[in-house]
PDB file of C-alpha atoms in Angstrom:
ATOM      1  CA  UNK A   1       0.000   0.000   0.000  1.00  0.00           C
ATOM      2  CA  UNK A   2       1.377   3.254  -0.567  1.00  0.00           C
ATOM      3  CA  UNK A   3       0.417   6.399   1.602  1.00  0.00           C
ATOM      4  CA  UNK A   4       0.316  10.177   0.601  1.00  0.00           C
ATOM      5  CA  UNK A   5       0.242  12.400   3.544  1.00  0.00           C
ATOM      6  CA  UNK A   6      -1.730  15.629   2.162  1.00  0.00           C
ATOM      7  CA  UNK A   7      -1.030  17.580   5.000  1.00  0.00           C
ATOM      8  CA  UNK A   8       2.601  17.432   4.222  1.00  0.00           C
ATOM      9  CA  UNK A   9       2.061  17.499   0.536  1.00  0.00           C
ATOM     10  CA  UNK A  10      -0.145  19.503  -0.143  1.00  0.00           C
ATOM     11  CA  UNK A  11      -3.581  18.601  -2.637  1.00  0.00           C
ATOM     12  CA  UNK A  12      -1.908  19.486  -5.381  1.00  0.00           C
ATOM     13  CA  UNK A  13       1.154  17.053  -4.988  1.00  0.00           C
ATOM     14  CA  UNK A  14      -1.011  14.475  -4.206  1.00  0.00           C
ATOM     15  CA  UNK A  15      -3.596  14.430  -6.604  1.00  0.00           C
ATOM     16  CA  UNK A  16       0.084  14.995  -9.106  1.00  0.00           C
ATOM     17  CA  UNK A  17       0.970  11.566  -7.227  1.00  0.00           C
ATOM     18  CA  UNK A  18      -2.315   9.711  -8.220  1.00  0.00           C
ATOM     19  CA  UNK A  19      -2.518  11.017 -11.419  1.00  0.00           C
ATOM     20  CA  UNK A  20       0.993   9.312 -12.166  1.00  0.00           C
ATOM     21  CA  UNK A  21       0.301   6.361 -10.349  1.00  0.00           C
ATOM     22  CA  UNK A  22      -3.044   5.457 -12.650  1.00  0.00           C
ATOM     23  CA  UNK A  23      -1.110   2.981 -14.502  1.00  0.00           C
ATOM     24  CA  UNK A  24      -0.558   1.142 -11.544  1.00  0.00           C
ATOM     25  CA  UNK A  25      -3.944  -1.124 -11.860  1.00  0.00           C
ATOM     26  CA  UNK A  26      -5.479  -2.339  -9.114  1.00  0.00           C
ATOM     27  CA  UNK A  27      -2.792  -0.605  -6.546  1.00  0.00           C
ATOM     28  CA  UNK A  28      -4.119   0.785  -3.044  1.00  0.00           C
ATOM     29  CA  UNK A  29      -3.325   4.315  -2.700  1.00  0.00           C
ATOM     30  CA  UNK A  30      -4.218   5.913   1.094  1.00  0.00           C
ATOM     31  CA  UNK A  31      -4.402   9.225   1.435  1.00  0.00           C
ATOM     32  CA  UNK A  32      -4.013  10.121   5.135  1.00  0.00           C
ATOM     33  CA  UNK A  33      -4.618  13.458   7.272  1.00  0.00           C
ATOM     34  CA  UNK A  34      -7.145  15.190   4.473  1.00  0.00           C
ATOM     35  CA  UNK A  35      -8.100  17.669   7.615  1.00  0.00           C
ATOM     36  CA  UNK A  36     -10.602  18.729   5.018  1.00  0.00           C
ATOM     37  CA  UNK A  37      -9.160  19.636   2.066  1.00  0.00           C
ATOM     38  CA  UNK A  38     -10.458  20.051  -1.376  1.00  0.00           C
ATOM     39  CA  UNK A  39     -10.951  18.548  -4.828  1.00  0.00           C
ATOM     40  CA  UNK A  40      -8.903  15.223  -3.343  1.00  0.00           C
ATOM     41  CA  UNK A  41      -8.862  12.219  -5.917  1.00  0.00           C
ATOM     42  CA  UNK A  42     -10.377  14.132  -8.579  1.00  0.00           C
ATOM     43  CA  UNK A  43     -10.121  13.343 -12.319  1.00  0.00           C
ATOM     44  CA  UNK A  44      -8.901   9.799 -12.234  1.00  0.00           C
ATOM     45  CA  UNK A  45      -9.349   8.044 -15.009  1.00  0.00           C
ATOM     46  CA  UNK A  46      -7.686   4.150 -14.434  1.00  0.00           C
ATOM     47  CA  UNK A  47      -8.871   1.701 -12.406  1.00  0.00           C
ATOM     48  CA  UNK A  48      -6.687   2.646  -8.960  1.00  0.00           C
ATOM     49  CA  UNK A  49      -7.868   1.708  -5.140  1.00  0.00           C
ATOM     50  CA  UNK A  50      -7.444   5.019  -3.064  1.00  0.00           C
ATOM     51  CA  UNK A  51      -8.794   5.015   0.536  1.00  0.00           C
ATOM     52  CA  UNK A  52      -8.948   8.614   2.460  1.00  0.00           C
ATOM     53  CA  UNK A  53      -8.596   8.314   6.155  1.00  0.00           C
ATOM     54  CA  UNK A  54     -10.492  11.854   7.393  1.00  0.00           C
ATOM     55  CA  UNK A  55     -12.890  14.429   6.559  1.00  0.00           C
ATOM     56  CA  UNK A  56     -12.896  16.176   2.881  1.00  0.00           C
ATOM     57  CA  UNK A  57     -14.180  19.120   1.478  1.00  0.00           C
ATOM     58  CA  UNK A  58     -15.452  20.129  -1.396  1.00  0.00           C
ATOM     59  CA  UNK A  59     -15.854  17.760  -4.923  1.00  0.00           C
ATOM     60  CA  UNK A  60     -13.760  14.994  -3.440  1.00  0.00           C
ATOM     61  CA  UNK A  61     -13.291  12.078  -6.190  1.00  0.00           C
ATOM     62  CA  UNK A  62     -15.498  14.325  -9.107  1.00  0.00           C
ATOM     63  CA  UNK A  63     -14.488  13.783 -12.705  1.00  0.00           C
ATOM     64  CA  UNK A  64     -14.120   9.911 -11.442  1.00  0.00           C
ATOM     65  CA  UNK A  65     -13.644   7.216 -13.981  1.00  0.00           C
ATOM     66  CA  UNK A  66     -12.567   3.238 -13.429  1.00  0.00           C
ATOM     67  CA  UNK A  67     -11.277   4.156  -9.958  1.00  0.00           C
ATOM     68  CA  UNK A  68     -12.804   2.794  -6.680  1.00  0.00           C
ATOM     69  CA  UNK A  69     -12.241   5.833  -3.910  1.00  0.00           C
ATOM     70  CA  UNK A  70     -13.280   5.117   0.300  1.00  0.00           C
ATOM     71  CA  UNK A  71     -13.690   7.838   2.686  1.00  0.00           C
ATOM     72  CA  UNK A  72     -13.729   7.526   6.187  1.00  0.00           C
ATOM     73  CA  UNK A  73     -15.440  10.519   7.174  1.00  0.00           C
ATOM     74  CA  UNK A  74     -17.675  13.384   5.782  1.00  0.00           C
ATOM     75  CA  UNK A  75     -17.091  15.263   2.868  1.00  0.00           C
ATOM     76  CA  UNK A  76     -18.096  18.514   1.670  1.00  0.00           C
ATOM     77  CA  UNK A  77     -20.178  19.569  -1.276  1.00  0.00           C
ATOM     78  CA  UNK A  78     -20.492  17.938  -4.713  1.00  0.00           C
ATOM     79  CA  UNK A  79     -18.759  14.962  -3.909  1.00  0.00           C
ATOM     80  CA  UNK A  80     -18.429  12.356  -6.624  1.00  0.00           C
ATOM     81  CA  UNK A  81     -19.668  15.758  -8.693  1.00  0.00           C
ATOM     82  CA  UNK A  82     -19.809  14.468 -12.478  1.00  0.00           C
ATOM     83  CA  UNK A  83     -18.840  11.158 -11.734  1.00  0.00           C
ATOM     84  CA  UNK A  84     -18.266   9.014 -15.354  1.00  0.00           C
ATOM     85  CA  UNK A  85     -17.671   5.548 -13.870  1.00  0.00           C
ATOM     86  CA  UNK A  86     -15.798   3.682 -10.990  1.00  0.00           C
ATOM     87  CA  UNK A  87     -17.188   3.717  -7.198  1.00  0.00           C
ATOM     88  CA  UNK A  88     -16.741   6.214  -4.341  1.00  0.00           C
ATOM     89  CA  UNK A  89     -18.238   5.130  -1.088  1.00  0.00           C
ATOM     90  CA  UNK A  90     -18.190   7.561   1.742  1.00  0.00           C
ATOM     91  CA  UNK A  91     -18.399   6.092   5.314  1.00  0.00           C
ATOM     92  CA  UNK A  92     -19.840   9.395   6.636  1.00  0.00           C
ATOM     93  CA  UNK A  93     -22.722  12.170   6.397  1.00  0.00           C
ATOM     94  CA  UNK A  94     -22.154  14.227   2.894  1.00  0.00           C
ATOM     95  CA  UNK A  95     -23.241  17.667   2.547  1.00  0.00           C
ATOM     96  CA  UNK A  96     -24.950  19.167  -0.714  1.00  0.00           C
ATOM     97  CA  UNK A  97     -24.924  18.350  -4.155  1.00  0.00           C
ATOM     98  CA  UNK A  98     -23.800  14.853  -3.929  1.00  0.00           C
ATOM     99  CA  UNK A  99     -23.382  13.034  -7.204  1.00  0.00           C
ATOM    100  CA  UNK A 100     -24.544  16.021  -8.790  1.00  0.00           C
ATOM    101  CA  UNK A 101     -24.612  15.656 -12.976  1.00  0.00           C
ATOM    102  CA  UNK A 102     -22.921  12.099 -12.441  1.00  0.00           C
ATOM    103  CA  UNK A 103     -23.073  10.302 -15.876  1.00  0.00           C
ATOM    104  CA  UNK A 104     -22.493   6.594 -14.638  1.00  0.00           C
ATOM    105  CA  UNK A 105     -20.826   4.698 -11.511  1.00  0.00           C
ATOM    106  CA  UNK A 106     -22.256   3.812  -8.062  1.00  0.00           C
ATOM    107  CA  UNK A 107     -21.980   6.548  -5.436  1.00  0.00           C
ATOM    108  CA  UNK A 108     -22.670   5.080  -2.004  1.00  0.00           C
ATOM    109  CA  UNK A 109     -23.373   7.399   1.122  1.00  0.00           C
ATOM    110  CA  UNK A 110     -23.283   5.499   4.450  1.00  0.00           C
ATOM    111  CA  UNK A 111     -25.366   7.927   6.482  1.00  0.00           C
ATOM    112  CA  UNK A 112     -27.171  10.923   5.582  1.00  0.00           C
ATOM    113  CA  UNK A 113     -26.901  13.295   2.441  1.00  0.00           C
ATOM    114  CA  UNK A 114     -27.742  16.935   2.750  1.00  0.00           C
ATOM    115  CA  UNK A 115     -29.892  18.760   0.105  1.00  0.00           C
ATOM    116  CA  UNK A 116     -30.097  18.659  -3.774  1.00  0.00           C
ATOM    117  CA  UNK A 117     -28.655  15.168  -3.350  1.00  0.00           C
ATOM    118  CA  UNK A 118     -27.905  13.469  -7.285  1.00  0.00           C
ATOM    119  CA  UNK A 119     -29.172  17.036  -8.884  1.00  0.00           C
ATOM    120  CA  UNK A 120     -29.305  16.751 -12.538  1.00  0.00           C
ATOM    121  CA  UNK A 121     -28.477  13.083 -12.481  1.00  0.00           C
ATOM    122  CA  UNK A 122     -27.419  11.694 -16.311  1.00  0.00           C
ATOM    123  CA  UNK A 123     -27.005   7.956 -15.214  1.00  0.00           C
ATOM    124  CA  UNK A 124     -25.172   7.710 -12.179  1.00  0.00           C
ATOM    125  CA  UNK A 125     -26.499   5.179  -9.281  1.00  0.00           C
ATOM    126  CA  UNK A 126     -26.434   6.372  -5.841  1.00  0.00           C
ATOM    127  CA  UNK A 127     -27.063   4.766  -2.764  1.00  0.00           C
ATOM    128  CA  UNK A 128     -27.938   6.844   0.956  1.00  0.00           C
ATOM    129  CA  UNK A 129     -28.252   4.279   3.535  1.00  0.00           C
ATOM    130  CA  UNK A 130     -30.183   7.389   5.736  1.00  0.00           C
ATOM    131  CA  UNK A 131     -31.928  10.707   4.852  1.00  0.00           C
ATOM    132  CA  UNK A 132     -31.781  13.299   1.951  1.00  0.00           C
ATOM    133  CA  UNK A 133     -32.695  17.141   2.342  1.00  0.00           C
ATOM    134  CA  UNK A 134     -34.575  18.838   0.497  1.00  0.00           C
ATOM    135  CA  UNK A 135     -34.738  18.966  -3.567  1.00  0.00           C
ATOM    136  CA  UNK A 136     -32.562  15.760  -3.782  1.00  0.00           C
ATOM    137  CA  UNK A 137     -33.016  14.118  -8.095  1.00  0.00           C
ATOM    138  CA  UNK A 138     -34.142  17.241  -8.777  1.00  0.00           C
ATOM    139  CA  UNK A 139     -33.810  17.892 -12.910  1.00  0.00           C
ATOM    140  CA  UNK A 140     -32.453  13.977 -12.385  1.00  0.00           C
ATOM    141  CA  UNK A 141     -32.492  12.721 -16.043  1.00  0.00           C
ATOM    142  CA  UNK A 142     -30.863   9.533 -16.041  1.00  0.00           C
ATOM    143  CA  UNK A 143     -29.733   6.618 -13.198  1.00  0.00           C
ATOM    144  CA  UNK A 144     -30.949   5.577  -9.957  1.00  0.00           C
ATOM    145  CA  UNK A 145     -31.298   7.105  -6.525  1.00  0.00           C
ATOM    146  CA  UNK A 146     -31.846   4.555  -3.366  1.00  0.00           C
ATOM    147  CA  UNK A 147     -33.087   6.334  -0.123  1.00  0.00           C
ATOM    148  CA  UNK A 148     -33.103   4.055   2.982  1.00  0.00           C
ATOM    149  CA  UNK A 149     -34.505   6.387   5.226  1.00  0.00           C
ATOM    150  CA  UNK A 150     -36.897   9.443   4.281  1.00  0.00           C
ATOM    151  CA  UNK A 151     -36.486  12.476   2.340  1.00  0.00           C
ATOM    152  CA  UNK A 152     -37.284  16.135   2.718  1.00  0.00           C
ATOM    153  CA  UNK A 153     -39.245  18.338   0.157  1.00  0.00           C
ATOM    154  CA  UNK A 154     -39.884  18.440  -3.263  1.00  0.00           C
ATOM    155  CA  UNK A 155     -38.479  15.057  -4.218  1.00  0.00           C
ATOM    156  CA  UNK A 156     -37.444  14.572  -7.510  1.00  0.00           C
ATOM    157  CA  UNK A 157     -39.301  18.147  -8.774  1.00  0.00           C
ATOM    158  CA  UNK A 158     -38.840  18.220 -12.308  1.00  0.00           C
ATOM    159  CA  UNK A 159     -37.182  14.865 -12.742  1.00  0.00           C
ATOM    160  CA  UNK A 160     -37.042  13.363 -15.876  1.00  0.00           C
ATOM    161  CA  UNK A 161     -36.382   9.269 -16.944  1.00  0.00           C
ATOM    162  CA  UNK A 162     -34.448   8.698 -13.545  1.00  0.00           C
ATOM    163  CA  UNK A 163     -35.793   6.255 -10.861  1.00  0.00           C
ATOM    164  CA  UNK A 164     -35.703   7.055  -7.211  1.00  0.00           C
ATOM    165  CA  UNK A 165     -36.666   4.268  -4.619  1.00  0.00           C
ATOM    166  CA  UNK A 166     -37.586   6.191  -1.149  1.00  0.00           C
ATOM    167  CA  UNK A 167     -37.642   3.296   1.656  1.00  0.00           C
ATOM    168  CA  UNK A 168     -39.005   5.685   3.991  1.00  0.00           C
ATOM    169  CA  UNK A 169     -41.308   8.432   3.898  1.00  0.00           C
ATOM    170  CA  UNK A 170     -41.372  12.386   2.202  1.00  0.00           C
ATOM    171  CA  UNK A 171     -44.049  14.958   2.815  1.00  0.00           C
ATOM    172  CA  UNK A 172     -44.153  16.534  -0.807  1.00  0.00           C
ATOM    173  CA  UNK A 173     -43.097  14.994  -4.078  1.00  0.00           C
ATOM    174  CA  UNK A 174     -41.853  17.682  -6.686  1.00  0.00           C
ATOM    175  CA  UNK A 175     -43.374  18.925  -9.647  1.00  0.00           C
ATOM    176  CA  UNK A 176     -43.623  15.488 -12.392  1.00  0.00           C
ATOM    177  CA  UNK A 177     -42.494  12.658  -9.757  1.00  0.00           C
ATOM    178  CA  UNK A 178     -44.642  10.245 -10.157  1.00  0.00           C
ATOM    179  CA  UNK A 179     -45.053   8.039  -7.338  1.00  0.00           C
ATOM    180  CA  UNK A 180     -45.370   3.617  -7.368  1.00  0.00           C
ATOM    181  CA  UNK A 181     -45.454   1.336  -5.310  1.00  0.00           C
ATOM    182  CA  UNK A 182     -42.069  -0.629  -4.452  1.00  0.00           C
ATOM    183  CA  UNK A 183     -42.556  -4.528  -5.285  1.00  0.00           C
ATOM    184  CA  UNK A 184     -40.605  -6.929  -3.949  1.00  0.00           C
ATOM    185  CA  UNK A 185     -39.185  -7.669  -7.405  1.00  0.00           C
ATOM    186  CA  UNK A 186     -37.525  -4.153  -7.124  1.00  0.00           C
ATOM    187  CA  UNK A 187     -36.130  -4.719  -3.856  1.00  0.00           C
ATOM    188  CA  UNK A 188     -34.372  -7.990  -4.974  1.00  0.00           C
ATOM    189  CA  UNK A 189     -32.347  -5.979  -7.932  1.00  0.00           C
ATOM    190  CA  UNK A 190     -31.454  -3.491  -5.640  1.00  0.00           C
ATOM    191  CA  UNK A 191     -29.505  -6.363  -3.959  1.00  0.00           C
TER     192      UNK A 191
END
């Protein structure tokens, strides 16, 4: 396994690092001490392993194709933000904008996801274990959203051809969601 300390160099150097390491298939890169930073893991395009240990901010892992990125921790807005392909999985809460214009690849959020959570979705799959705020698929064209646990306002308002499975319960629906009831068929493909 090889380890990046950002704190030391820097998010910059490190994304430099993991950029140069993509033709290293399959390779674990950890990324320790994020403390929050910034556009971490962003742009890959080969099928690399990088595991963040810590919080990130903003559009952590966004641009993401082929690789498979884990974050221990929260992240910031517009994580996984025009995701292409590959898996990020955040063991954590996430804040706005999750998945937000992803075109394909499975985001996974452990806990809750704030508002506007896969807005303008073109094909991406996401997966939130808890809650979503408010607006979350909204203008969501393409792909799948999973909510475990309930949802705040104006679900899927203006959505288009995406599918959202809500496990729990929302008090409003947005404009053109059209809602139907989960079989167990649906369920079982989830799986």
């Amino acid at each position: 396994m090889n380890s990046l300390d950002i704190s030391k160099l820097g998010t910059r150097e490190t994304n430099d690092a993991l950029q140069h390491a993509q033709n290293q298939n399959g390779s674990i890169w950890k990324i320790i001490n994020p403390n929050g930073a910034h556009a971490i893991a962003a742009g890959l395009t080969e099928p690399i392993n990088v595991e963040i240990e810590g919080h990130v901010g903003y559009y952590c892992g966004g641009m993401n194709q082929n690789a498979n990125i884990l974050i221990n921790g929260n992240a910031g807005t517009g994580l996984a933000e025009n995701m292409m392909s590959g898996e990020v999985r955040l063991n954590g809460n996430a804040s706005q904008s999750v998945g937000a214009s992803g075109h394909g690849g499975l985001l996974v959020i452990e806990f809750n996801a704030s508002s506007r959570c896969g807005i303008s979705m073109k094909g991406i799959d996401i997966v939130v274990k808890g809650d979503v705020g408010h607006m979350s698929a909204f203008m969501a064209q393409a792909g799948h959203l999973v909510i475990c646990g309930n949802a705040d306002s104006h679900l899927g308002a203006s959505i288009y051809e995406a599918v959202i499975y809500l496990q729990g319960k929302t008090d409003q629906l947005g404009a053109d969601c059209i809602e139907k009831e989960m079989t167990t068929k649906h369920i079982e493909n989830l799986n």
